[in-house]
Amino acid sequence: MGGCVPSRERRASNSRVLLLLGLDGSGATTILYQMVLGRRLETIPTLGFNHEVIRYDGLEFELWDIGGLDKMRPLWRQYSREANGIIFCVDSADRSRFPKAAEELKKFFGDGGRRSFVLPDNPLLVFANKQDVANAASVAEIEEVLDLSSLPVG
Ligand SMILES: Nc1nc2c(ncn2[C@@H]2O[C@H](COP(=O)(O)OP(=O)(O)OP(=O)(O)O)[C@@H](O)[C@H]2O)c(=O)[nH]1
Ligand SMILES: [Mg+2]
């Protein structure tokens, strides 16, 4: 796998590291390449990560899309050590997996005595993806099921 997010000290002052996370199939890789290429790509499950850089408004955003399969999720916390922000993708059309998404998000931010590496002032963006699918949950519903107000984020 062998990828490594450069530490804050070793990064340029205009560089920001963003993690793209979410359960498998939530659409993280699709969103990554929509941002990078401006179009939708065919994807396969991410085993490991995808890494891309985009420049915007004088800043350089390093985007790290970490796979969402069960066996990949321990990597989320490892990569979070050097992150400046988190984008968490949710498949808004798959209500059966909302509880799992909520559980993994809580675990990521640290619970049960496990220390989180996510700094409290790092922003979290929850991306309510797949809004085109009939009967997709609204932003308000996702905010509630993920219990976002309870998370220790700025
Ligand atoms: N209808 C619809 N399908 C989407 C959307 N975004 C992604 N998909 C589809 O959802 C499936 C999974 O997308 P991926 O981007 O591979 O999901 P992922 O979160 O990267 O999954 P892992 O790599 O396993 O973590 C693909 O078939 C995508 O085409 C969307 O907004 N609407
Ligand atoms: Mg992926």
Coordinates of C-alpha atoms and ligand atoms in Angstrom, one line a residue:
M1 CA 0.0 0.0 0.0
G2 CA 2.8 2.3 1.0
G3 CA 1.4 5.8 1.0
C4 CA 2.2 8.4 3.5
V5 CA 0.7 11.8 4.3
P6 CA 3.5 14.3 4.8
S7 CA 3.6 15.7 8.3
R8 CA 2.4 19.2 9.0
E9 CA 5.9 20.4 9.5
R10 CA 7.1 19.1 6.2
R11 CA 4.2 20.6 4.2
A12 CA 4.2 23.9 2.3
S13 CA 2.3 26.6 4.2
N14 CA -0.4 26.7 1.4
S15 CA -0.9 22.9 1.5
R16 CA -3.9 21.3 3.1
V17 CA -4.7 17.6 3.6
L18 CA -8.3 16.4 3.3
L19 CA -9.5 12.9 3.9
L20 CA -12.4 11.4 1.9
L21 CA -14.0 8.7 4.0
G22 CA -17.2 6.8 4.0
L23 CA -18.6 3.2 4.1
D24 CA -17.7 1.2 1.0
G25 CA -19.9 2.1 -1.9
S26 CA -20.9 5.5 -0.5
G27 CA -19.3 7.3 -3.4
A28 CA -16.0 8.7 -2.1
T29 CA -14.0 7.8 -5.2
T30 CA -16.7 9.1 -7.5
I31 CA -16.6 12.4 -5.6
L32 CA -12.8 12.5 -5.7
Y33 CA -12.7 12.2 -9.5
Q34 CA -15.6 14.5 -10.0
M35 CA -13.6 17.2 -8.2
V36 CA -10.3 16.4 -10.0
L37 CA -11.6 15.7 -13.5
G38 CA -15.0 17.3 -13.4
R39 CA -16.8 14.2 -14.6
R40 CA -18.0 10.8 -13.3
L41 CA -15.6 7.8 -13.6
E42 CA -16.4 4.2 -13.4
T43 CA -15.0 3.0 -10.1
I44 CA -14.0 -0.2 -8.4
P45 CA -13.8 -0.7 -4.6
T46 CA -10.8 1.1 -3.3
L47 CA -8.2 -1.3 -1.8
G48 CA -5.9 1.2 -0.1
F49 CA -6.3 4.8 -1.2
N50 CA -6.4 7.2 -4.1
H51 CA -4.4 10.4 -3.8
E52 CA -4.9 13.5 -5.9
V53 CA -4.0 17.2 -5.6
I54 CA -6.2 20.1 -6.6
R55 CA -5.3 23.8 -6.5
Y56 CA -7.9 26.4 -5.5
D57 CA -7.7 30.0 -4.4
G58 CA -3.9 29.8 -3.8
L59 CA -4.2 26.6 -1.8
E60 CA -3.0 23.2 -2.6
F61 CA -5.5 20.5 -1.4
E62 CA -4.1 17.0 -1.1
L63 CA -7.1 14.7 -1.3
W64 CA -6.7 11.2 0.2
D65 CA -9.6 8.9 -0.6
I66 CA -9.2 5.9 1.8
G67 CA -11.2 2.7 1.0
G68 CA -14.4 2.2 3.0
L69 CA -14.5 -1.6 3.2
D70 CA -14.4 -3.0 6.6
K71 CA -10.8 -4.1 6.4
M72 CA -9.8 -0.6 5.2
R73 CA -11.4 1.4 8.0
P74 CA -8.6 1.1 10.6
L75 CA -6.5 3.2 8.1
W76 CA -8.9 6.1 8.5
R77 CA -7.6 6.9 12.0
Q78 CA -4.0 6.4 10.9
Y79 CA -4.3 8.9 8.1
S80 CA -6.2 11.4 10.3
R81 CA -3.1 12.3 12.2
E82 CA -2.0 14.8 9.6
A83 CA -5.3 15.8 8.2
N84 CA -6.7 19.4 8.1
G85 CA -10.2 18.3 7.4
I86 CA -12.5 15.4 6.8
I87 CA -15.1 14.8 4.1
F88 CA -17.4 11.9 5.2
C89 CA -19.6 10.5 2.4
V90 CA -22.9 8.8 3.0
D91 CA -25.1 6.9 0.6
S92 CA -28.3 8.8 1.2
A93 CA -30.3 6.1 -0.5
D94 CA -29.2 3.2 1.7
R95 CA -31.0 3.7 5.0
S96 CA -30.1 0.1 6.1
R97 CA -26.5 1.3 6.5
F98 CA -27.1 4.5 8.3
P99 CA -26.5 2.9 11.7
K100 CA -23.2 1.5 10.5
A101 CA -22.2 4.9 9.1
A102 CA -23.0 6.5 12.4
E103 CA -21.0 3.9 14.3
E104 CA -17.9 4.2 12.2
L105 CA -18.0 8.0 12.3
K106 CA -18.2 7.9 16.1
K107 CA -15.4 5.4 16.3
F108 CA -13.3 7.6 14.0
F109 CA -13.7 10.6 16.3
G110 CA -12.9 8.5 19.3
D111 CA -15.1 6.7 21.8
G112 CA -14.8 4.2 24.5
G113 CA -11.4 5.6 25.7
R114 CA -9.8 5.3 22.2
R115 CA -8.0 8.5 21.5
S116 CA -8.9 10.2 18.3
F117 CA -6.1 11.8 16.2
V118 CA -8.6 14.2 14.6
L119 CA -7.8 17.7 15.9
P120 CA -11.0 19.4 17.4
D121 CA -10.6 22.4 15.1
N122 CA -10.5 20.3 11.9
P123 CA -13.7 20.8 10.0
L124 CA -16.0 17.8 9.1
L125 CA -18.1 18.0 5.9
V126 CA -20.7 15.2 5.6
F127 CA -21.5 14.7 2.0
A128 CA -25.1 13.4 1.6
N129 CA -24.4 11.6 -1.7
K130 CA -26.7 9.9 -4.2
Q131 CA -29.4 12.5 -3.9
D132 CA -30.5 11.6 -7.4
V133 CA -31.8 8.2 -6.2
A134 CA -35.6 8.1 -5.5
N135 CA -36.4 8.4 -1.8
A136 CA -32.9 9.4 -0.8
A137 CA -32.7 10.7 2.8
S138 CA -32.6 14.5 3.2
V139 CA -29.7 16.4 4.7
A140 CA -31.7 16.9 7.9
E141 CA -32.4 13.2 8.2
I142 CA -28.8 12.3 7.8
E143 CA -27.8 14.9 10.3
E144 CA -30.1 13.3 12.8
V145 CA -29.2 9.6 12.2
L146 CA -25.5 10.4 12.3
D147 CA -26.0 12.4 15.5
L148 CA -23.7 15.0 14.1
S149 CA -24.4 17.5 16.9
S150 CA -22.7 15.1 19.4
L151 CA -19.4 14.9 17.5
P152 CA -16.4 16.8 18.9
V153 CA -15.8 18.9 15.8
G154 CA -15.5 22.6 15.2
Ligands
LIG1 N1 -26.9 7.0 -8.3 C1 -25.7 7.4 -7.9 N2 -24.7 6.5 -7.8 C2 -23.5 7.0 -7.4 C3 -23.3 8.3 -6.9 N3 -22.0 8.4 -6.5 C4 -21.5 7.2 -6.7 N4 -22.3 6.4 -7.2 C5 -22.1 4.9 -7.5 O1 -21.9 4.2 -6.3 C6 -21.0 3.1 -6.5 C7 -19.8 3.2 -5.5 O2 -19.1 4.4 -5.8 P1 -17.6 4.5 -5.3 O3 -17.2 5.9 -5.6 O4 -16.7 3.5 -5.9 O5 -17.7 4.3 -3.8 P2 -16.6 4.3 -2.7 O6 -17.1 5.1 -1.5 O7 -15.3 4.9 -3.2 O8 -16.4 2.8 -2.3 P3 -15.1 2.1 -1.7 O9 -14.0 2.3 -2.6 O10 -15.5 0.6 -1.6 O11 -14.9 2.7 -0.3 C8 -20.5 3.3 -8.0 O12 -21.3 2.4 -8.8 C9 -20.8 4.7 -8.3 O13 -21.1 4.9 -9.7 C10 -24.4 9.2 -7.0 O14 -24.3 10.4 -6.6 N5 -25.6 8.7 -7.5
MG2 MG -13.5 4.1 -3.5

